Coordinates of C-alpha atoms in Angstrom, one line a residue:
M22 CA -0.4 29.2 10.1
T23 CA 1.8 29.5 6.7
S24 CA 0.2 31.0 3.5
T25 CA 0.8 27.3 2.2
S26 CA -0.6 25.3 4.5
A27 CA -3.7 27.4 4.8
A28 CA -4.4 27.2 1.3
R29 CA -3.2 23.6 1.0
S30 CA -5.8 23.1 4.1
L31 CA -8.5 25.5 2.4
H32 CA -8.2 23.4 -1.3
G33 CA -9.2 19.7 0.5
R34 CA -12.1 21.8 2.3
F35 CA -13.0 23.2 -1.7
N36 CA -13.2 19.5 -3.0
R37 CA -15.1 18.0 0.0
L38 CA -17.5 21.0 -0.2
M39 CA -17.9 20.8 -3.9
M40 CA -18.2 16.6 -2.9
L41 CA -21.7 17.8 -0.6
L42 CA -22.6 20.3 -3.0
L43 CA -23.1 17.6 -6.1
K44 CA -24.8 15.3 -4.1
I45 CA -27.1 17.5 -2.6
F46 CA -28.1 18.6 -6.5
I47 CA -28.8 15.1 -7.3
I48 CA -31.0 14.0 -4.2
G49 CA -32.5 17.7 -4.1
S50 CA -33.2 17.2 -8.5
L51 CA -34.2 13.3 -8.0
L52 CA -36.8 14.7 -5.5
L53 CA -38.0 16.1 -7.3
S54 CA -38.0 15.4 -10.3
L55 CA -40.5 12.2 -8.0
A56 CA -42.6 15.1 -6.5
A57 CA -43.8 17.4 -10.4
E58 CA -44.7 13.4 -11.5
M59 CA -46.8 13.0 -8.0
F60 CA -49.1 16.1 -9.0
S61 CA -48.4 16.8 -12.5
N62 CA -51.4 15.9 -14.3
G63 CA -51.5 14.2 -17.8
A64 CA -52.6 14.7 -21.0
D65 CA -56.1 13.8 -20.6
K66 CA -55.3 12.3 -16.9
P67 CA -55.5 13.1 -13.5
P68 CA -52.4 13.8 -11.3
P69 CA -51.0 10.3 -10.0
F70 CA -51.1 11.5 -5.9
I71 CA -55.3 9.8 -6.9
S72 CA -54.5 6.4 -7.0
W73 CA -53.1 4.7 -3.6
F74 CA -51.2 2.1 -5.9
S75 CA -49.5 6.0 -7.2
W76 CA -48.0 5.9 -2.9
L77 CA -46.6 2.7 -3.1
E78 CA -44.6 3.8 -6.3
F79 CA -43.8 6.3 -4.8
A80 CA -42.7 4.9 -2.1
T81 CA -40.6 2.5 -3.6
A82 CA -39.0 4.8 -5.1
I83 CA -38.1 7.0 -1.9
F84 CA -37.2 3.0 -0.7
V85 CA -34.3 3.4 -3.7
I86 CA -32.9 7.7 -3.4
G87 CA -31.9 6.0 0.8
V88 CA -29.9 3.0 -1.1
Y89 CA -28.2 5.6 -3.5
V90 CA -27.8 8.1 -0.5
L91 CA -26.4 5.6 2.3
Y92 CA -25.1 3.3 0.3
R93 CA -21.3 2.3 1.0
P94 CA -18.9 -0.8 -0.5
G95 CA -19.4 -3.9 0.9
R96 CA -23.4 -3.1 1.0
K97 CA -24.4 -4.0 -2.2
R98 CA -27.1 -6.3 -0.6
W99 CA -29.5 -3.0 -0.3
I100 CA -29.1 -2.4 -4.3
A101 CA -30.3 -6.0 -4.6
A102 CA -32.5 -4.8 -2.1
A103 CA -34.0 -1.9 -4.2
S104 CA -33.5 -3.5 -7.8
I105 CA -36.1 -6.5 -6.5
V106 CA -38.5 -4.3 -4.9
S107 CA -38.2 -2.5 -8.3
L108 CA -39.0 -5.5 -10.7
A109 CA -41.9 -6.1 -8.6
V110 CA -44.0 -2.9 -8.2
T111 CA -43.6 -2.6 -12.5
G112 CA -44.8 -6.2 -12.7
L113 CA -47.8 -5.4 -10.5
D114 CA -48.2 -2.1 -12.2
L115 CA -48.6 -4.1 -15.6
L116 CA -51.1 -6.4 -13.5
Y117 CA -52.9 -3.6 -12.2
D118 CA -54.8 -0.5 -14.6
Q119 CA -54.6 2.7 -12.0
G120 CA -56.2 4.7 -14.8
V121 CA -53.0 7.5 -13.6
R122 CA -49.4 7.4 -15.3
G123 CA -47.4 5.9 -14.0
V124 CA -44.8 6.7 -11.0
G125 CA -40.8 6.2 -12.1
T126 CA -38.6 8.7 -13.7
A127 CA -37.1 8.4 -10.2
E128 CA -37.0 5.5 -9.4
L129 CA -35.4 4.2 -12.9
L130 CA -32.7 7.5 -12.1
A131 CA -31.7 5.7 -8.8
L132 CA -31.4 2.7 -10.0
G133 CA -29.3 4.3 -13.1
L134 CA -26.9 5.4 -10.9
L135 CA -27.0 2.2 -7.9
M136 CA -25.9 0.3 -11.4
L137 CA -22.8 2.3 -11.2
F138 CA -22.3 0.5 -7.8
S139 CA -23.2 -2.6 -9.3
V140 CA -20.5 -3.2 -11.3
R141 CA -17.5 -1.2 -9.5
H142 CA -18.1 -3.6 -7.6
W143 CA -19.2 -6.8 -9.2
D144 CA -17.9 -10.1 -7.2
A145 CA -19.4 -8.7 -3.7
L146 CA -21.1 -9.9 -2.0
P147 CA -23.9 -11.3 -2.7
G148 CA -22.7 -11.4 -6.0
R149 CA -22.7 -10.9 -9.3
W150 CA -26.6 -11.3 -10.1
V151 CA -26.6 -8.5 -8.5
A152 CA -26.0 -6.1 -11.6
F153 CA -28.6 -8.3 -13.8
A154 CA -31.3 -7.3 -11.4
N155 CA -29.9 -4.6 -11.2
G156 CA -30.2 -3.8 -15.4
A157 CA -33.7 -5.7 -15.6
A158 CA -35.2 -2.9 -13.2
V159 CA -33.8 -0.4 -15.4
M160 CA -35.0 -1.5 -18.5
L161 CA -38.5 -2.9 -17.3
I162 CA -39.4 0.4 -15.7
G163 CA -40.1 1.9 -18.7
F164 CA -43.2 0.3 -19.2
R165 CA -44.6 2.5 -15.7
V166 CA -43.0 5.6 -17.1
F167 CA -44.0 5.2 -20.6
A168 CA -47.3 3.2 -20.4
D169 CA -49.4 6.4 -21.8
N170 CA -47.5 6.5 -24.7
L171 CA -46.8 2.7 -25.8
E172 CA -47.0 2.8 -29.8
T173 CA -44.7 6.7 -29.9
A174 CA -42.7 7.2 -27.2
F175 CA -41.9 3.8 -25.5
V176 CA -39.8 2.3 -28.2
G177 CA -37.2 5.8 -28.1
G178 CA -37.6 6.4 -24.2
T179 CA -36.6 2.1 -24.1
V180 CA -33.7 2.9 -26.2
L181 CA -32.3 6.5 -24.4
I182 CA -32.4 4.2 -20.8
F183 CA -30.7 1.3 -22.9
L184 CA -27.7 3.7 -23.6
A185 CA -27.7 6.0 -20.5
M186 CA -27.2 1.9 -18.3
M187 CA -24.7 1.6 -20.6
T188 CA -23.1 4.7 -20.2
M189 CA -23.2 3.2 -16.0
I190 CA -22.3 0.2 -17.5
G191 CA -19.3 1.8 -18.5
F192 CA -18.2 3.8 -16.5
G193 CA -19.0 1.8 -13.0
A194 CA -16.3 -0.6 -15.0
Y195 CA -13.5 1.6 -16.2
L196 CA -13.4 2.6 -12.1
R197 CA -13.8 -1.2 -11.4
S198 CA -10.5 -1.6 -13.4
L199 CA -8.2 1.3 -11.9
D200 CA -9.5 -0.7 -8.8
K201 CA -8.4 -3.7 -9.7
L202 CA -5.0 -2.4 -10.7
R203 CA -4.5 -0.6 -7.8
R204 CA -5.0 -4.2 -6.0
E205 CA -2.4 -5.7 -8.7
T206 CA 0.1 -3.0 -7.3
Q207 CA -0.4 -3.4 -3.3
E208 CA 0.1 -7.4 -3.6
E209 CA 3.1 -6.8 -5.9
V210 CA 4.7 -4.3 -3.5
R211 CA 3.9 -6.3 -0.6
Q212 CA 5.7 -10.0 -2.1
A213 CA 8.5 -7.7 -3.1
E214 CA 8.5 -7.1 0.1
R215 CA 8.1 -10.6 1.3
L216 CA 10.8 -11.3 -0.1
E217 CA 13.2 -8.4 1.1
L218 CA 11.9 -9.3 5.1
A219 CA 13.3 -12.4 4.2
R220 CA 16.7 -11.5 2.9
E221 CA 17.1 -9.8 6.6
M222 CA 15.6 -12.3 8.9
H223 CA 18.9 -14.3 7.6
D224 CA 21.3 -11.2 9.0
F225 CA 19.1 -10.5 11.6
V226 CA 19.3 -14.5 13.3
A227 CA 22.0 -14.4 12.2
H228 CA 23.7 -11.2 14.0
H229 CA 22.0 -12.7 17.0
V230 CA 23.5 -16.1 16.9
T231 CA 27.1 -15.2 16.4
G232 CA 26.6 -13.0 19.8
M233 CA 25.7 -15.8 21.4
V234 CA 29.0 -17.9 20.1
V235 CA 31.0 -15.0 21.2
L236 CA 29.9 -15.7 24.3
A237 CA 30.0 -19.0 23.9
Q238 CA 33.6 -19.1 23.5
A239 CA 35.1 -15.1 25.6
A240 CA 33.3 -18.4 29.0
Q241 CA 35.7 -21.0 28.4
V242 CA 38.4 -18.7 28.2
T243 CA 37.9 -17.0 30.7
D244 CA 36.9 -17.2 34.2
T245 CA 33.2 -15.5 33.8
D246 CA 31.0 -17.0 36.2
P247 CA 28.9 -19.3 35.2
K248 CA 25.2 -17.5 36.3
K249 CA 26.4 -14.7 34.4
A250 CA 28.0 -16.3 30.9
F251 CA 24.3 -18.5 31.0
A252 CA 22.6 -15.5 31.4
D253 CA 23.9 -13.3 29.3
I254 CA 23.3 -16.0 26.1
E255 CA 19.4 -16.7 27.3
E256 CA 19.2 -12.3 27.0
A257 CA 20.7 -12.5 23.1
G258 CA 18.5 -16.8 22.5
L259 CA 15.9 -14.1 23.5
A260 CA 16.3 -11.0 21.8
A261 CA 17.2 -13.4 18.7
L262 CA 13.3 -15.3 18.7
T263 CA 12.0 -11.4 19.8
S264 CA 13.9 -10.7 16.2
M265 CA 12.2 -13.3 14.8
R266 CA 8.8 -13.3 15.8
R267 CA 8.7 -9.5 14.3
M268 CA 9.9 -10.6 11.2
V269 CA 7.3 -13.1 10.7
K270 CA 4.9 -11.0 11.2
M271 CA 5.7 -9.2 9.1
L272 CA 5.7 -11.6 6.9
R273 CA 3.1 -12.8 7.2
N274 CA 0.4 -9.6 7.2
D275 CA -1.1 -9.2 4.1
D276 CA -1.8 -5.6 4.5
G277 CA 2.3 -5.4 4.4
G278 CA 4.9 -3.3 1.4
A279 CA 6.5 -0.8 1.7
G280 CA 8.6 -1.8 -1.9
T281 CA 12.1 -3.6 -2.0
N282 CA 15.4 -1.1 -0.5
P283 CA 19.0 -2.5 0.9
L284 CA 19.2 -3.3 4.4
G285 CA 20.1 -0.8 6.2
D286 CA 20.9 0.7 10.3
L287 CA 21.8 3.9 11.7
A288 CA 25.3 4.1 10.8
Q289 CA 24.7 4.7 7.4
I290 CA 21.5 7.4 8.1
E291 CA 24.3 9.8 7.9
D292 CA 25.9 8.9 4.4
L293 CA 21.7 8.7 3.0
V294 CA 22.0 12.1 4.4
E295 CA 25.4 13.4 2.8
R296 CA 24.4 12.0 -0.7
F297 CA 20.7 14.1 -0.2
N298 CA 22.9 16.6 0.7
R299 CA 25.3 16.4 -2.7
E300 CA 22.1 16.6 -5.0
G301 CA 21.6 20.7 -4.8
T302 CA 18.8 20.4 -1.2
D303 CA 20.6 21.6 2.3
T304 CA 20.5 18.7 4.6
T305 CA 22.2 17.7 8.1
C306 CA 21.4 15.3 10.2
F307 CA 21.9 14.5 13.9
I308 CA 22.6 11.3 15.7
S309 CA 22.6 11.1 19.2
P310 CA 25.4 10.0 20.4
E311 CA 23.4 8.4 23.2
L312 CA 21.8 5.5 20.7
A313 CA 25.8 6.0 19.0
G314 CA 27.0 4.5 21.4
S315 CA 23.5 2.0 23.0
A316 CA 22.9 -1.3 21.2
V317 CA 19.8 -0.9 19.1
A318 CA 18.3 -4.3 17.6
P319 CA 18.8 -4.3 13.6
E320 CA 15.5 -4.0 12.7
I321 CA 14.3 -1.2 14.6
A322 CA 18.0 0.3 13.2
A323 CA 16.8 -1.2 9.7
T324 CA 13.7 0.4 9.9
A325 CA 14.8 3.4 10.8
H326 CA 17.1 3.7 8.2
R327 CA 13.5 3.5 6.1
V328 CA 11.5 6.2 7.9
V329 CA 14.6 8.5 6.7
R330 CA 14.4 7.0 3.2
E331 CA 11.4 6.8 2.8
A332 CA 11.1 10.8 4.1
L333 CA 14.0 12.4 1.6
T334 CA 12.2 10.6 -1.9
N335 CA 8.8 11.9 -0.9
V336 CA 10.4 15.6 -0.1
R337 CA 13.2 14.9 -3.3
K338 CA 9.4 14.2 -5.6
H339 CA 6.9 16.3 -3.7
A340 CA 8.5 19.2 -2.1
R341 CA 8.1 21.9 -4.0
G342 CA 11.4 25.1 -3.6
A343 CA 12.7 22.9 -0.4
T344 CA 16.1 24.4 0.1
R345 CA 16.5 22.9 3.7
V346 CA 16.1 19.2 5.3
R347 CA 16.3 18.3 9.0
V348 CA 17.2 14.6 9.9
V349 CA 17.3 14.0 13.6
V350 CA 17.7 10.3 15.5
A351 CA 17.1 11.0 18.9
A352 CA 16.2 9.1 22.7
A353 CA 12.8 9.2 23.4
S354 CA 10.8 8.2 26.3
G355 CA 9.2 5.0 26.9
N356 CA 12.9 3.0 25.5
G357 CA 12.3 3.9 22.4
L358 CA 13.3 6.6 19.4
E359 CA 12.0 8.9 17.4
V360 CA 13.7 9.0 13.8
S361 CA 12.0 13.2 12.6
V362 CA 12.9 14.2 9.1
R363 CA 11.4 18.2 7.9
D364 CA 11.5 20.1 4.9
D365 CA 10.2 23.6 4.3
G366 CA 9.3 22.8 0.7
R367 CA 6.1 24.3 -0.7
A368 CA 3.1 21.3 -1.5
A369 CA 3.5 20.4 -5.3
R370 CA 0.5 19.4 -6.5
G371 CA -0.8 16.1 -5.8
R372 CA 1.2 16.3 -2.4
L373 CA 0.5 13.0 0.2
A374 CA -1.5 15.3 2.0
D375 CA -3.9 15.5 -0.9
S376 CA -4.0 11.6 -1.9
G377 CA -4.1 11.0 1.9
G378 CA -0.6 9.1 1.1
G379 CA 1.4 7.0 -1.1
M380 CA 2.5 2.9 -1.6
G381 CA 5.7 3.6 -0.3
L382 CA 4.4 5.3 3.0
L383 CA 1.5 3.3 3.4
G384 CA 3.9 0.6 3.7
L385 CA 6.1 2.6 6.0
G386 CA 3.8 2.3 8.2
E387 CA 2.3 -1.2 8.5
R388 CA 6.2 -1.9 8.9
I389 CA 6.3 -0.3 11.6
E390 CA 3.4 -1.0 13.8
A391 CA 5.0 -4.0 13.0
V392 CA 8.1 -3.2 15.6
G393 CA 5.7 -1.7 17.4
G394 CA 6.6 2.1 16.8
Q395 CA 3.6 4.7 15.6
L396 CA 4.5 6.2 12.4
R397 CA 3.1 10.3 11.7
A398 CA 3.3 12.2 8.4
Q399 CA 1.9 15.3 7.9
A400 CA 1.9 19.2 7.1
R401 CA 3.7 21.8 10.1
P402 CA 2.2 24.2 10.9
E403 CA 5.0 26.7 10.6
G404 CA 4.9 25.5 6.7
G405 CA 6.5 23.0 5.1
W406 CA 6.3 18.8 5.5
E407 CA 7.1 16.6 8.5
T408 CA 8.0 12.1 8.7
A409 CA 8.8 11.3 11.7
A410 CA 8.2 7.6 13.6
W411 CA 8.8 6.5 17.3
L412 CA 10.2 2.8 17.4
P413 CA 10.9 0.8 20.2
R414 CA 14.5 0.5 21.2
V415 CA 15.6 -2.8 21.7
T416 CA 19.1 -3.2 22.9
T417 CA 21.0 -6.4 22.7
V418 CA 23.8 -7.9 24.5
P419 CA 27.3 -6.5 23.9
G420 CA 29.3 -9.4 22.0

């Protein structure tokens, strides 16, 4: 592994380690705060642990912290449960004078963290009311925390709690806006891709139907065996139906999207590489003669062209100092073809390897899967980046 690949891998591990350490620090702080509150003496009152009700509050705090630790998007019902349990215990605390200081600081902090998720996933089930229940639990828990100082600390403490809660609400709203922007961008890309696919469907079907017409015309003016002529027309018709089914599948795919670009084929890949080469990067292209002499289905050829175009675009955007790019389109096992684009560049900050892939690469993967292929995009052990795709090589009947 080169120093570039090793540095990129180390950077990713470091980020994951820092996030893990941050979460451990938060959880540890909550548990230490809960223990200190449970076993510390008040000014004129014994520690809370002598009261059975304090242990109920302790269990509630552990439950709320556990919800924070285990929360994942889509599990907002657990936030609702934590908020309702907290409200119920606060209500019981107001009714039951246990004679010791209430326990609730750690629970308050955990509920504040859950408020961020309540707002960020505002529309998730079971509904928006969860955020309001969460906010009520945060604000009312002050009756437990400041029960011993209602006249002096209650007002100031409540104001501080309110300000902290508004900060978490603001941060959650900001993250929600980023999520919404990403969804809207994906939707726009998906709709644009559908329009492009609709235009491609016309070209593909026209290609196959034209071949069927040519076969029928040839059968009329030659001594071709009728059974052979009908078999050829049938094969061309089946190819047309297969092409149309693939395109319809891509049009119906709600998660698709790869941007709009002109329709291309294998012959145009060399032109694409030549234009890229003129921009200053040593780029070579090899297309297997076996493929050049065979009839590759139009939608497969267009997808191969899209793979090369997207890969070269990513080289230009993300591969710093790339001096060599190799494009290979070769026959592969399983009656397929493999398209690969490899570079020797150094990863720019925020490259696809670190971000998990851009919109174009994500949509490209969807498109390749729709035609029965597989995409592989990863760092090369010897340095640089590789984008490769295996595609089924579906042959059509020559006209």
